[in-house]
PDB file of C-alpha atoms in Angstrom:
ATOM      1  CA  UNK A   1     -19.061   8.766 -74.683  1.00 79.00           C
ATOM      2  CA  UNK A   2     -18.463   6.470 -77.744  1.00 83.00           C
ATOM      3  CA  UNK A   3     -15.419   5.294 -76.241  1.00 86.00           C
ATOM      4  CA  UNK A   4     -16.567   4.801 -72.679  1.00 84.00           C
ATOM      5  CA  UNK A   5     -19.311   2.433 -74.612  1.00 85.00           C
ATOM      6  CA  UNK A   6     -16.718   0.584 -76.513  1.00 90.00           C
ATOM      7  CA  UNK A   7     -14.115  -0.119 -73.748  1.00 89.00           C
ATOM      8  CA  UNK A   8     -17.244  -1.928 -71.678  1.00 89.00           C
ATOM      9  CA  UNK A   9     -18.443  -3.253 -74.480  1.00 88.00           C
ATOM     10  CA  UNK A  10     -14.895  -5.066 -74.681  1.00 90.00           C
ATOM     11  CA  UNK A  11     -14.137  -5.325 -71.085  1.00 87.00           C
ATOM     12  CA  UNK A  12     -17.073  -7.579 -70.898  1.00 83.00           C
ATOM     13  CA  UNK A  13     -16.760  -9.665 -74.204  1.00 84.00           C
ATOM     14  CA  UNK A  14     -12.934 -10.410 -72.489  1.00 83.00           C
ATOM     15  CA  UNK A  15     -14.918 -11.548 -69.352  1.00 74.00           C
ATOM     16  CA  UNK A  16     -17.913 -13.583 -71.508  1.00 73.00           C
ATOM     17  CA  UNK A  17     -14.724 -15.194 -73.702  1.00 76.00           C
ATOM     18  CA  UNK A  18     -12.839 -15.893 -70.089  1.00 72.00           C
ATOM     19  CA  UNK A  19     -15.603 -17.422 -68.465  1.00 67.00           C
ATOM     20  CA  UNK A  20     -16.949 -19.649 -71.538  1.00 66.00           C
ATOM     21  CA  UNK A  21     -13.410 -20.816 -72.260  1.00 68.00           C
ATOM     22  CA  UNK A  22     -13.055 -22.774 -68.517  1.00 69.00           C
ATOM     23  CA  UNK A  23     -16.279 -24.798 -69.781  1.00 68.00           C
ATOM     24  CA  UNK A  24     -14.672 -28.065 -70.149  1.00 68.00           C
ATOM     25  CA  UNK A  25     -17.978 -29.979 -70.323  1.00 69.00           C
ATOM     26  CA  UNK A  26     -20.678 -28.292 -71.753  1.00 66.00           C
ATOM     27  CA  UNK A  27     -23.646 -30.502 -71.002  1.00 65.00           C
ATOM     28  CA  UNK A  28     -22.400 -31.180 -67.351  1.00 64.00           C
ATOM     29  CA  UNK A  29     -21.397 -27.401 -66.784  1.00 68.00           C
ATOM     30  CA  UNK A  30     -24.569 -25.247 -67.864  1.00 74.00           C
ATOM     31  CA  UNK A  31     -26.670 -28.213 -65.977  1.00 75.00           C
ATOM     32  CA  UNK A  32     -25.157 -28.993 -62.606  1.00 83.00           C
ATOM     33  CA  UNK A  33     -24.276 -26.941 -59.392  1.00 86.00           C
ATOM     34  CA  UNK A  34     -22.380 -29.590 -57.401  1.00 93.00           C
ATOM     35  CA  UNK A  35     -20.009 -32.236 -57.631  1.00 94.00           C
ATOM     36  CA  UNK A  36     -18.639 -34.967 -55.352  1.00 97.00           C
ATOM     37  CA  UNK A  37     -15.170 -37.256 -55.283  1.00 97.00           C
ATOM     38  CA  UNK A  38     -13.763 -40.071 -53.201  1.00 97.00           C
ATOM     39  CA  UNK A  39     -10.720 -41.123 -53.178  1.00 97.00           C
ATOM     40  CA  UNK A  40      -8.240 -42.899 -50.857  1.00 96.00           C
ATOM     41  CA  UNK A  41      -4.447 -41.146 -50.075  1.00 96.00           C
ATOM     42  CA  UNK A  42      -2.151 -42.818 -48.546  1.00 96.00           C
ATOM     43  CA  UNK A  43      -0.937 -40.466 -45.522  1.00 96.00           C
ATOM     44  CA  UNK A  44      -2.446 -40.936 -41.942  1.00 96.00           C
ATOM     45  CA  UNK A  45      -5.619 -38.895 -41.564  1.00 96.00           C
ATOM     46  CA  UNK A  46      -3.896 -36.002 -39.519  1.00 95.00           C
ATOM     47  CA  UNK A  47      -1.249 -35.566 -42.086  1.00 96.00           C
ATOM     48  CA  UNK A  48      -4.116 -34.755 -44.464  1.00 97.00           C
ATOM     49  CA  UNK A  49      -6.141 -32.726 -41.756  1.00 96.00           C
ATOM     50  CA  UNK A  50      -3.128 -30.902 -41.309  1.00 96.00           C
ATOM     51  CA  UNK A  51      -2.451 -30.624 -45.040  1.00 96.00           C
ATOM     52  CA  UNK A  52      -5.724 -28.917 -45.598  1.00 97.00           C
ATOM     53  CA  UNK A  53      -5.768 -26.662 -42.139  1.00 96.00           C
ATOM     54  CA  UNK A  54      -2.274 -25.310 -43.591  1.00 96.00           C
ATOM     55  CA  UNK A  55      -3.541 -24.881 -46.850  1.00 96.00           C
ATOM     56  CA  UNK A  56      -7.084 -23.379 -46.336  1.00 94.00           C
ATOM     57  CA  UNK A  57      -5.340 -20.926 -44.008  1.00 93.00           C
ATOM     58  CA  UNK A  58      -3.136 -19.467 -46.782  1.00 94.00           C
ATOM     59  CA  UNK A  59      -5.923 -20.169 -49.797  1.00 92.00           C
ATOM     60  CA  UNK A  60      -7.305 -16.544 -50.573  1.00 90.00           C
ATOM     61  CA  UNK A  61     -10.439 -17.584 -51.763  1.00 94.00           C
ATOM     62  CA  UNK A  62     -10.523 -20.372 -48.948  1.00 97.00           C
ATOM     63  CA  UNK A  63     -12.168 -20.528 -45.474  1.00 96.00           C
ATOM     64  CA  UNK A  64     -12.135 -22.786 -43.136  1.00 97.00           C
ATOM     65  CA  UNK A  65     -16.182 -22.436 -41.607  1.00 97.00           C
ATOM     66  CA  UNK A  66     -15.775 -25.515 -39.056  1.00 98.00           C
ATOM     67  CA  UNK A  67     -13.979 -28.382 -38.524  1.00 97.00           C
ATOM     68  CA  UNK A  68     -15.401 -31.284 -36.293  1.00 97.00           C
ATOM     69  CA  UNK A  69     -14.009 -33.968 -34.992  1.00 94.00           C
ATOM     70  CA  UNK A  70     -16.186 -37.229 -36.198  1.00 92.00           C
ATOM     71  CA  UNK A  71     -15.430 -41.263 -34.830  1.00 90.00           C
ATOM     72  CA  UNK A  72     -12.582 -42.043 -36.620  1.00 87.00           C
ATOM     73  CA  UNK A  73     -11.889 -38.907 -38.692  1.00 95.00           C
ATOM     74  CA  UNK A  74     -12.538 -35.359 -39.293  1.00 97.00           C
ATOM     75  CA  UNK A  75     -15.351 -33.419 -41.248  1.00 98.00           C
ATOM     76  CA  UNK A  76     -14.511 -29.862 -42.710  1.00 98.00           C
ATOM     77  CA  UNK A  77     -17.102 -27.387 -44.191  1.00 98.00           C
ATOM     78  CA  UNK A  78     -14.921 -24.498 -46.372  1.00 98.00           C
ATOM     79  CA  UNK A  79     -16.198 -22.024 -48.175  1.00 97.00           C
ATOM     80  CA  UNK A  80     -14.282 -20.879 -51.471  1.00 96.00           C
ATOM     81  CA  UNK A  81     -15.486 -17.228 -53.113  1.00 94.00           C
ATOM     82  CA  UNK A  82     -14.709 -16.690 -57.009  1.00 85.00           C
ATOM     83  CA  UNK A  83     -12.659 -14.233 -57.254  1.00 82.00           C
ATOM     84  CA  UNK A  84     -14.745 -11.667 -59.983  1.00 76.00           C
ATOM     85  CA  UNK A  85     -18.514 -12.136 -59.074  1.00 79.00           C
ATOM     86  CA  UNK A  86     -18.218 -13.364 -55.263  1.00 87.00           C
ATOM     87  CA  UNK A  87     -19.960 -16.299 -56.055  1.00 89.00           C
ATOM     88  CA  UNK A  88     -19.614 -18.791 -52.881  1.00 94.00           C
ATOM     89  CA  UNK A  89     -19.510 -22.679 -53.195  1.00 96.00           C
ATOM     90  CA  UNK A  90     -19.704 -24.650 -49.876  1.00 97.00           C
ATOM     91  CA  UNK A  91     -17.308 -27.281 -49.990  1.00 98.00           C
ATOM     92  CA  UNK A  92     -18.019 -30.317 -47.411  1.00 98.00           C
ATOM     93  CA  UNK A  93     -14.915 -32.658 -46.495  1.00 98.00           C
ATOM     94  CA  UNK A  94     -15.359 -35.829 -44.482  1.00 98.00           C
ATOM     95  CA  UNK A  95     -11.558 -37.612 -43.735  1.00 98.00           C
ATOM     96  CA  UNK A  96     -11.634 -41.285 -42.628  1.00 97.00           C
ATOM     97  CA  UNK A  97      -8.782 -43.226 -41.403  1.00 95.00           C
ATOM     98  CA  UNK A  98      -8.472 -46.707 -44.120  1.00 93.00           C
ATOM     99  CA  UNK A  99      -6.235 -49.634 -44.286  1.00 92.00           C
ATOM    100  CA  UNK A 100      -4.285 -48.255 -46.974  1.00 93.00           C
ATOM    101  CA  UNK A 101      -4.452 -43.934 -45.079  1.00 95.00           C
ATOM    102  CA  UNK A 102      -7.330 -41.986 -45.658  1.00 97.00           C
ATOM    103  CA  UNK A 103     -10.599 -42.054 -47.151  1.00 97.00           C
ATOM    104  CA  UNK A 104     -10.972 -38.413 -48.507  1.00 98.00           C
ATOM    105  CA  UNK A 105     -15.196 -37.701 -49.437  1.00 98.00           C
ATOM    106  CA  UNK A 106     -15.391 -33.965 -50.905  1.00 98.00           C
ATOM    107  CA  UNK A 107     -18.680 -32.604 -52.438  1.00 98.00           C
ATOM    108  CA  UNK A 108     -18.927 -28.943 -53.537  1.00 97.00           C
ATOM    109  CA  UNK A 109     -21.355 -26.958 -54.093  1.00 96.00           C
ATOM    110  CA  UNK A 110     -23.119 -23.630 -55.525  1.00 93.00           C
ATOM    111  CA  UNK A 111     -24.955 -21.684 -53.617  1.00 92.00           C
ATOM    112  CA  UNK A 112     -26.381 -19.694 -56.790  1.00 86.00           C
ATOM    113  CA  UNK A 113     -27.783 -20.864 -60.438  1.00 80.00           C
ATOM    114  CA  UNK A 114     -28.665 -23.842 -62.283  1.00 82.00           C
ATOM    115  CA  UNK A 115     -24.842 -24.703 -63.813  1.00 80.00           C
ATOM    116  CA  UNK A 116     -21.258 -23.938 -62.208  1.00 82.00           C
ATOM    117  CA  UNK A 117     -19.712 -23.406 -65.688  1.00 81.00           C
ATOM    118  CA  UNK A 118     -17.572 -26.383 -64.210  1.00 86.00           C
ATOM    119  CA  UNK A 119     -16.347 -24.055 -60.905  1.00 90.00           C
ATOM    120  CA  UNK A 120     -17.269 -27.382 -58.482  1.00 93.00           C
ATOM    121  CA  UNK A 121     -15.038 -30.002 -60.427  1.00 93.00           C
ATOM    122  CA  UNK A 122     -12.452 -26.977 -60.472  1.00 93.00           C
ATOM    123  CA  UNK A 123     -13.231 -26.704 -56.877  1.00 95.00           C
ATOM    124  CA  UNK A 124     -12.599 -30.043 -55.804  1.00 97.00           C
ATOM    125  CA  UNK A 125      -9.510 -30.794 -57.948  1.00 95.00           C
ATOM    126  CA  UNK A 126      -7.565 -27.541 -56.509  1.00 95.00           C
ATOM    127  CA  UNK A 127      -8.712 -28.862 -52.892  1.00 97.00           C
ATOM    128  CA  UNK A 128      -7.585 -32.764 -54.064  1.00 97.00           C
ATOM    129  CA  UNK A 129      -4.119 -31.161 -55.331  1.00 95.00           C
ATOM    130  CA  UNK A 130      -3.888 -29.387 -51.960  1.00 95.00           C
ATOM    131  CA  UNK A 131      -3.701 -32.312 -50.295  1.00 95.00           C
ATOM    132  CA  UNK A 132      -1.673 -34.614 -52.878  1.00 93.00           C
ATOM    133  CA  UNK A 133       0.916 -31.802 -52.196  1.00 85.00           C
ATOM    134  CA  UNK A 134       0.652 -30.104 -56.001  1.00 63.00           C
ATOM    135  CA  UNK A 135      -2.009 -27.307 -54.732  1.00 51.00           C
ATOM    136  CA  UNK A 136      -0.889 -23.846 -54.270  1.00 46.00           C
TER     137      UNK A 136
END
């Protein structure tokens, strides 16, 4: 029994010290449940719609939950699901064709809690490298 207690006891420390050590920004992390980014890429808008169809398709913790065409680009609402506690941030992605390619507009955000332990910005960068052609 002593040792059933102890291995928890340790398998959840491991999971506390995990969790805590992907806090990159205390303040900002225990505080906020969303986070936004703009930025401008410069492929053709259905280079990057394609980029992220492709990629949210073979994500694991992606889904695609629609995709609309909009006047002169594309909005995408994904879902992503952390992989331990299930946790599900919506993830809203508005593509506009620019001058210099496209106009990318990506907020995410929790659907649970008062802080993201910095799971949004994490969120958005893996989506951002996705489509910069670095994302997995």
């Amino acid at each position: 029994m002593l040792v059933a207690v102890t291995i928890t006891l340790t398998i959840s420390l491991i999971f506390i010290v995990a969790a805590l050590s992907k806090i990159d920004n205390w303040s900002r992390d225990l505080n906020e449940n969303s986070a936004a980014v703009e930025t401008t890429v410069s492929e053709p808008i259905t280079a990057v719609a394609s980029k992220i169809d492709h990629w949210a398709d073979n994500a694991s913790r992606w889904k695609i939950e629609s995709k609309r065409e909009l006047e002169g680009g594309w909005e995408y609402r994904l879902t992503r699901t952390t992989p331990l506690f299930r946790f599900v941030d919506d993830v809203k992605v508005r593509l506009a064709s620019s001058d210099s390619g496209t106009t990318v507009k990506a907020e995410s955000q929790s659907r649970l809690g008062k802080g993201d332990l910095g799971q949004n910005p994490r969120n958005l960068n893996e989506l951002l490298g996705a489509i910069r052609g670095s994302g997995s």
